[in-house]
Short mmCIF file of C-alpha atoms in Angstrom, two decimals:
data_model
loop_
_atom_site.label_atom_id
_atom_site.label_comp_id
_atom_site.label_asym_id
_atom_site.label_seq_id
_atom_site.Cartn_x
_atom_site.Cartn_y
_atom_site.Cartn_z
CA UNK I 15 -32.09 46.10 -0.97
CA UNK I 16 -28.89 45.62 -3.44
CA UNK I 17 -30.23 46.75 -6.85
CA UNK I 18 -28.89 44.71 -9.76
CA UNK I 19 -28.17 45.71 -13.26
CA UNK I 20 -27.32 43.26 -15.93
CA UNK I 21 -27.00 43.40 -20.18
CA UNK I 22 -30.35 42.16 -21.55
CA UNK I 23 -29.12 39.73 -23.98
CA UNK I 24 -25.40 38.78 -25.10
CA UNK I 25 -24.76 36.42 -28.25
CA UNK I 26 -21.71 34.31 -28.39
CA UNK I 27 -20.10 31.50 -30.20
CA UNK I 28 -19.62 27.92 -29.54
CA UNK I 29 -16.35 26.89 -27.93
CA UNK I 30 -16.00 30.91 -26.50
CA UNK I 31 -15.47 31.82 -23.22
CA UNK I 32 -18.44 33.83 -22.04
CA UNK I 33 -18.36 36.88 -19.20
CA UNK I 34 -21.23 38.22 -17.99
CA UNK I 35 -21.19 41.13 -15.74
CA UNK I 36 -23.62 41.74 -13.03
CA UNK I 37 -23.58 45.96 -11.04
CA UNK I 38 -24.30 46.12 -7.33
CA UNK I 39 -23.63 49.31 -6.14
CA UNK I 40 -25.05 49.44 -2.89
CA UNK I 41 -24.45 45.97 -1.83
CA UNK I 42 -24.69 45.39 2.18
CA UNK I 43 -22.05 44.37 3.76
CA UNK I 44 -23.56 40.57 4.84
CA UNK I 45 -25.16 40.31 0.88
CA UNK I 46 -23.69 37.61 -1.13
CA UNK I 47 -23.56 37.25 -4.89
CA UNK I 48 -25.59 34.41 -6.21
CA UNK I 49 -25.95 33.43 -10.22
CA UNK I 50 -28.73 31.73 -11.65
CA UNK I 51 -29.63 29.87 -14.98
CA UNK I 52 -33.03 29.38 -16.47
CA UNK I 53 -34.37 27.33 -19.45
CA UNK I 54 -37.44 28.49 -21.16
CA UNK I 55 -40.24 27.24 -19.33
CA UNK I 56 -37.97 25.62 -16.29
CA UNK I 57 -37.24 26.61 -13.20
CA UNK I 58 -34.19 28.93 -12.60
CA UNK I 59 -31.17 26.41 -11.76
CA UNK I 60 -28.47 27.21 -8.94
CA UNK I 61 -24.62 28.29 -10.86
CA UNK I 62 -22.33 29.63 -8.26
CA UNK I 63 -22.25 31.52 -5.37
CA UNK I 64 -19.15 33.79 -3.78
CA UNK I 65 -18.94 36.85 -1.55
CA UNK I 66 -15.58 38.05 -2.64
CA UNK I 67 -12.76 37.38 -4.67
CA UNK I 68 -12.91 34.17 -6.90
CA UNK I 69 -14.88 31.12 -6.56
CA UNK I 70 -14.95 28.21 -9.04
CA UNK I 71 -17.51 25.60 -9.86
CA UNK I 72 -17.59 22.59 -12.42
CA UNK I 73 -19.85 24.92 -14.26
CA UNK I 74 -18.35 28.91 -14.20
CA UNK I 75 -15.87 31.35 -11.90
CA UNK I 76 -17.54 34.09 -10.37
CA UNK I 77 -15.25 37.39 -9.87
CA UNK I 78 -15.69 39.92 -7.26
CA UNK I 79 -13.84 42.62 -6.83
CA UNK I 80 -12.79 43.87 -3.75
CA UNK I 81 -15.20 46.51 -3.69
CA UNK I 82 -17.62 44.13 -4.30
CA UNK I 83 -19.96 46.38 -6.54
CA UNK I 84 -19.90 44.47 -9.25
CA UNK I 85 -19.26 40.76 -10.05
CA UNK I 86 -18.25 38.45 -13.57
CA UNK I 87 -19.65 35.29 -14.24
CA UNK I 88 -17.12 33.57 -16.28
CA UNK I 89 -18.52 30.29 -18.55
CA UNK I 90 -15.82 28.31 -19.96
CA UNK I 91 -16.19 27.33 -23.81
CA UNK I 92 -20.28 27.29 -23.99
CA UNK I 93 -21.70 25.23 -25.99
CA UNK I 94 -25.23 25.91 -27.91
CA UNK I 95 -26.94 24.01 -24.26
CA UNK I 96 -25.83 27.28 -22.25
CA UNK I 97 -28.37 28.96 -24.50
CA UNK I 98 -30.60 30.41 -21.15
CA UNK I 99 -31.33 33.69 -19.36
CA UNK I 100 -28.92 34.02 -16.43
CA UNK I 101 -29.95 35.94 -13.09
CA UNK I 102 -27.71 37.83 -10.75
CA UNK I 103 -29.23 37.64 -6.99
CA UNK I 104 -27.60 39.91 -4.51
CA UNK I 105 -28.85 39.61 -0.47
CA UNK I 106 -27.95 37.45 2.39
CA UNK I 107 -30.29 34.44 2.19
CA UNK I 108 -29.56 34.57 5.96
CA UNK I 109 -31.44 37.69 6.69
CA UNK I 110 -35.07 37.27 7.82
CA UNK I 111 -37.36 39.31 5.60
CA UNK I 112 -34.81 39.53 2.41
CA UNK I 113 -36.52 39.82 -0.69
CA UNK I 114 -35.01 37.89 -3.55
CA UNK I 115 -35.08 40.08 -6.59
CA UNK I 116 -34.22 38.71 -9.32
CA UNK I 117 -34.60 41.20 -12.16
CA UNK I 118 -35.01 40.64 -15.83
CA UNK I 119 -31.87 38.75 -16.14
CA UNK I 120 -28.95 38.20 -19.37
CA UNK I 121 -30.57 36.50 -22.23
CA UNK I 122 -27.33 34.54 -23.75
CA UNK I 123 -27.79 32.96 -27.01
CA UNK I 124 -24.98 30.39 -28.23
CA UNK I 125 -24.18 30.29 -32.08
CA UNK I 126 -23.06 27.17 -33.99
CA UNK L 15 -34.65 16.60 -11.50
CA UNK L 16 -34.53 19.03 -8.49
CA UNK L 17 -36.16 17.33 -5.99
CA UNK L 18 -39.12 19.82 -5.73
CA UNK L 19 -42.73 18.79 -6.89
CA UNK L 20 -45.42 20.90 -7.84
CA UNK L 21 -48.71 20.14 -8.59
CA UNK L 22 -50.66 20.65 -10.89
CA UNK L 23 -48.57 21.48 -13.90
CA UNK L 24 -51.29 23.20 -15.35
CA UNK L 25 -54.38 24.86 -14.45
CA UNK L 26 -57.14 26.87 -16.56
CA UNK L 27 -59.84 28.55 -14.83
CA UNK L 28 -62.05 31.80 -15.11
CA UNK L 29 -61.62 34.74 -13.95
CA UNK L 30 -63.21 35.47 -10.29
CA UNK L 31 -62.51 32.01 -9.26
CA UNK L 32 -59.78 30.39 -6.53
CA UNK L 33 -57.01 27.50 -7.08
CA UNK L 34 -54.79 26.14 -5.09
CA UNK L 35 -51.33 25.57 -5.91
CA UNK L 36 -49.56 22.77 -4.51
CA UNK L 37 -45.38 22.39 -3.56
CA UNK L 38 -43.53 19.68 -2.04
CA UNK L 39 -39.54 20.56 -0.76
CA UNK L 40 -36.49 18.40 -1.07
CA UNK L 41 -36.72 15.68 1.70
CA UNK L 42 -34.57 17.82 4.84
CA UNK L 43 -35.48 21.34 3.03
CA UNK L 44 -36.88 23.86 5.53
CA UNK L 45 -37.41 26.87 3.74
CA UNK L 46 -40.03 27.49 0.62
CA UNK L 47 -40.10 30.32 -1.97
CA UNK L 48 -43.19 31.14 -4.06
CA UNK L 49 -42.64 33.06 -7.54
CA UNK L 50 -44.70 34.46 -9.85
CA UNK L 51 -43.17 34.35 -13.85
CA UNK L 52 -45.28 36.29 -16.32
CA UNK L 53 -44.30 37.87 -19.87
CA UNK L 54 -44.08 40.80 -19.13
CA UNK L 55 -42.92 41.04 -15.35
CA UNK L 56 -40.30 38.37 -15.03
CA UNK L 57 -39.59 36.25 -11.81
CA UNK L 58 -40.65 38.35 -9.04
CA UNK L 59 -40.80 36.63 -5.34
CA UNK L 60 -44.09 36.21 -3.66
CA UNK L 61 -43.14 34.74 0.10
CA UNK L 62 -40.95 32.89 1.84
CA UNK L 63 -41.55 30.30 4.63
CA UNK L 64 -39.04 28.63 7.00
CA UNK L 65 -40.53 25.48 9.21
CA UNK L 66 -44.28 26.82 9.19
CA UNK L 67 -43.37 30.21 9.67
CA UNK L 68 -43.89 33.22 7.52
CA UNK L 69 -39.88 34.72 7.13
CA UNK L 70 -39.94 37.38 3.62
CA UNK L 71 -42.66 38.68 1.93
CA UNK L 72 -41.90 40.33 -1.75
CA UNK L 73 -44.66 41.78 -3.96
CA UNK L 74 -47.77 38.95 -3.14
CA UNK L 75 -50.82 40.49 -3.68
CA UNK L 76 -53.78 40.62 -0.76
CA UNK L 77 -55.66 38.23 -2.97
CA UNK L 78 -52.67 35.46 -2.52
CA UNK L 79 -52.06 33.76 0.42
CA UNK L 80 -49.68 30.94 1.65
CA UNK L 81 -48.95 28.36 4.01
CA UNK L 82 -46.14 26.09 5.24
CA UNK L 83 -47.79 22.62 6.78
CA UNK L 84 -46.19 21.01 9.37
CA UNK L 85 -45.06 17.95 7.03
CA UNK L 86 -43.14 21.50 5.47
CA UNK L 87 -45.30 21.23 2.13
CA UNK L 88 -46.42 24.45 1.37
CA UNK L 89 -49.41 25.60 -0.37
CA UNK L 90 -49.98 29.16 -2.49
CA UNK L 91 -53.99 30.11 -3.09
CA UNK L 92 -54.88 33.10 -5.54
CA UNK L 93 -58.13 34.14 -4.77
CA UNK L 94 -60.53 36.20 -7.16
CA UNK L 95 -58.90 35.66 -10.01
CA UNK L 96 -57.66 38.26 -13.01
CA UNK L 97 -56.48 37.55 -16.41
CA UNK L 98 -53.26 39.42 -15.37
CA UNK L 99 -52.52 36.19 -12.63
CA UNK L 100 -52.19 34.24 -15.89
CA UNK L 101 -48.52 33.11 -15.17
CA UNK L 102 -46.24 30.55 -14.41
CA UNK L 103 -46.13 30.02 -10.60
CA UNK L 104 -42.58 28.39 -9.34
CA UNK L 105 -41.73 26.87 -6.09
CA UNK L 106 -38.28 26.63 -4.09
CA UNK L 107 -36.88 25.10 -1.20
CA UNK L 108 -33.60 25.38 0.46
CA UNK L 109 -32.24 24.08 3.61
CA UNK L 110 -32.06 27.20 5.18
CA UNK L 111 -28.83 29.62 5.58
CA UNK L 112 -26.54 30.12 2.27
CA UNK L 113 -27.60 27.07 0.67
CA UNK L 114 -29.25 27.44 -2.69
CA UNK L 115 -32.55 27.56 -3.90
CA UNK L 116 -34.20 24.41 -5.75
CA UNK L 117 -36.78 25.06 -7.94
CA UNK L 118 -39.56 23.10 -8.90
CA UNK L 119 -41.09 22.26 -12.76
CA UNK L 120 -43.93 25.27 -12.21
CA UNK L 121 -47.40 25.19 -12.35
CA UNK L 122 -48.57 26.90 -15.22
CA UNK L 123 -51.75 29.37 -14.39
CA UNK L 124 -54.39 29.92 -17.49
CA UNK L 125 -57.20 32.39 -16.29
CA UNK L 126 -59.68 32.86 -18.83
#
């Protein structure tokens, strides 16, 4: 089981480009790399997903090295609504009995 | 709007008591993820069922218990109660594979 490691919280500004930066070090070879939002008091919301290299969404970019032991996601001039606790989820939703761990996540808050 | 109903979307109740939690997938969604959010433990999985059949268990307690019905709704009950199951409770679905989880709204457990 891929054990994540995340910043706690990360402040930005409005209009900045935000990079959050999510360890893996003993990712399996069949895990993929899957990001997460969550409001207070929502459910977490899908971002992106990618298993190496880049991979681009409306939303973010998600960068994976090609050792794959750590991944970016990238947010694009946030705006105060990106204000949320973002998850990085490493496993292969494909393998029966995976446990999604979610951990405590990156609490972002966006400044006017 | 995600497409995933839970019900209710609040519950109180005493300690030593049982409650049923109710989850409805996406319409074509095979797969259903139960989560436990508290303060002080943040989203941890519970189980995970693919058409009626038990596929990943995480950290559910012996007290919990779920099901997946054949119309694929999916019901979580918490048995004996403790203060400490005071939480919010979320459910998931996902058609299956590498295709992302949905969460629902949350049913939000009060034991007193």
């Amino acid at each position: 089981l891929a054990k994540t490691t995340q910043p706690i919280s990360m402040d930005s500004y409005e209009g900045q480009e935000v990079n959050i930066t999510c360890s893996h070090n003993n990712i399996a070879t069949n895990d993929y790399i899957t990001w997460y939002q969550q409001f207070p008091s929502q459910g977490p919301r899908f971002i992106i997903q990618g298993y190496k290299t880049k991979v681009t969404n409306e939303v973010a970019s998600l960068f994976i090295p090609a050792d794959r032991k750590s991944s970016t996601l990238s947010l694009p001039r946030v705006s105060l609504s990106d204000t949320a606790v973002y998850y990085c989820l490493v496993g292969d939703p494909r393998r029966y009995g995976q446990n999604f761990v979610f951990g405590p996540g990156t609490r972002l808050s966006v400044l006017p | 709007d995600s497409g995933v109903t839970q019900t209710p979307k609040h519950l109180i109740t005493a300690t030593g008591q049982r409650v049923t939690l109710r989850c409805s997938p996406r319409s074509g969604d095979l797969s259903v993820y139960w989560y436990q959010q508290s303060l002080d433990q943040g989203l941890q999985f519970l189980i995970q069922y693919y058409n009626g059949e038990e596929r990943a268990k995480g950290n559910i307690l012996e007290r919990f218990s779920a099901q997946q019905f054949p119309d694929l709704h999916s019901e979580l009950n918490l048995s004996s109660l403790e203060l400490g199951d005071s939480a919010l409770y979320f459910c998931a679905s996902s058609a299956g594979g590498l295709n992302e989880q949905y969460f629902g709204p949350g049913t939000r457990l009060t034991v007193t």
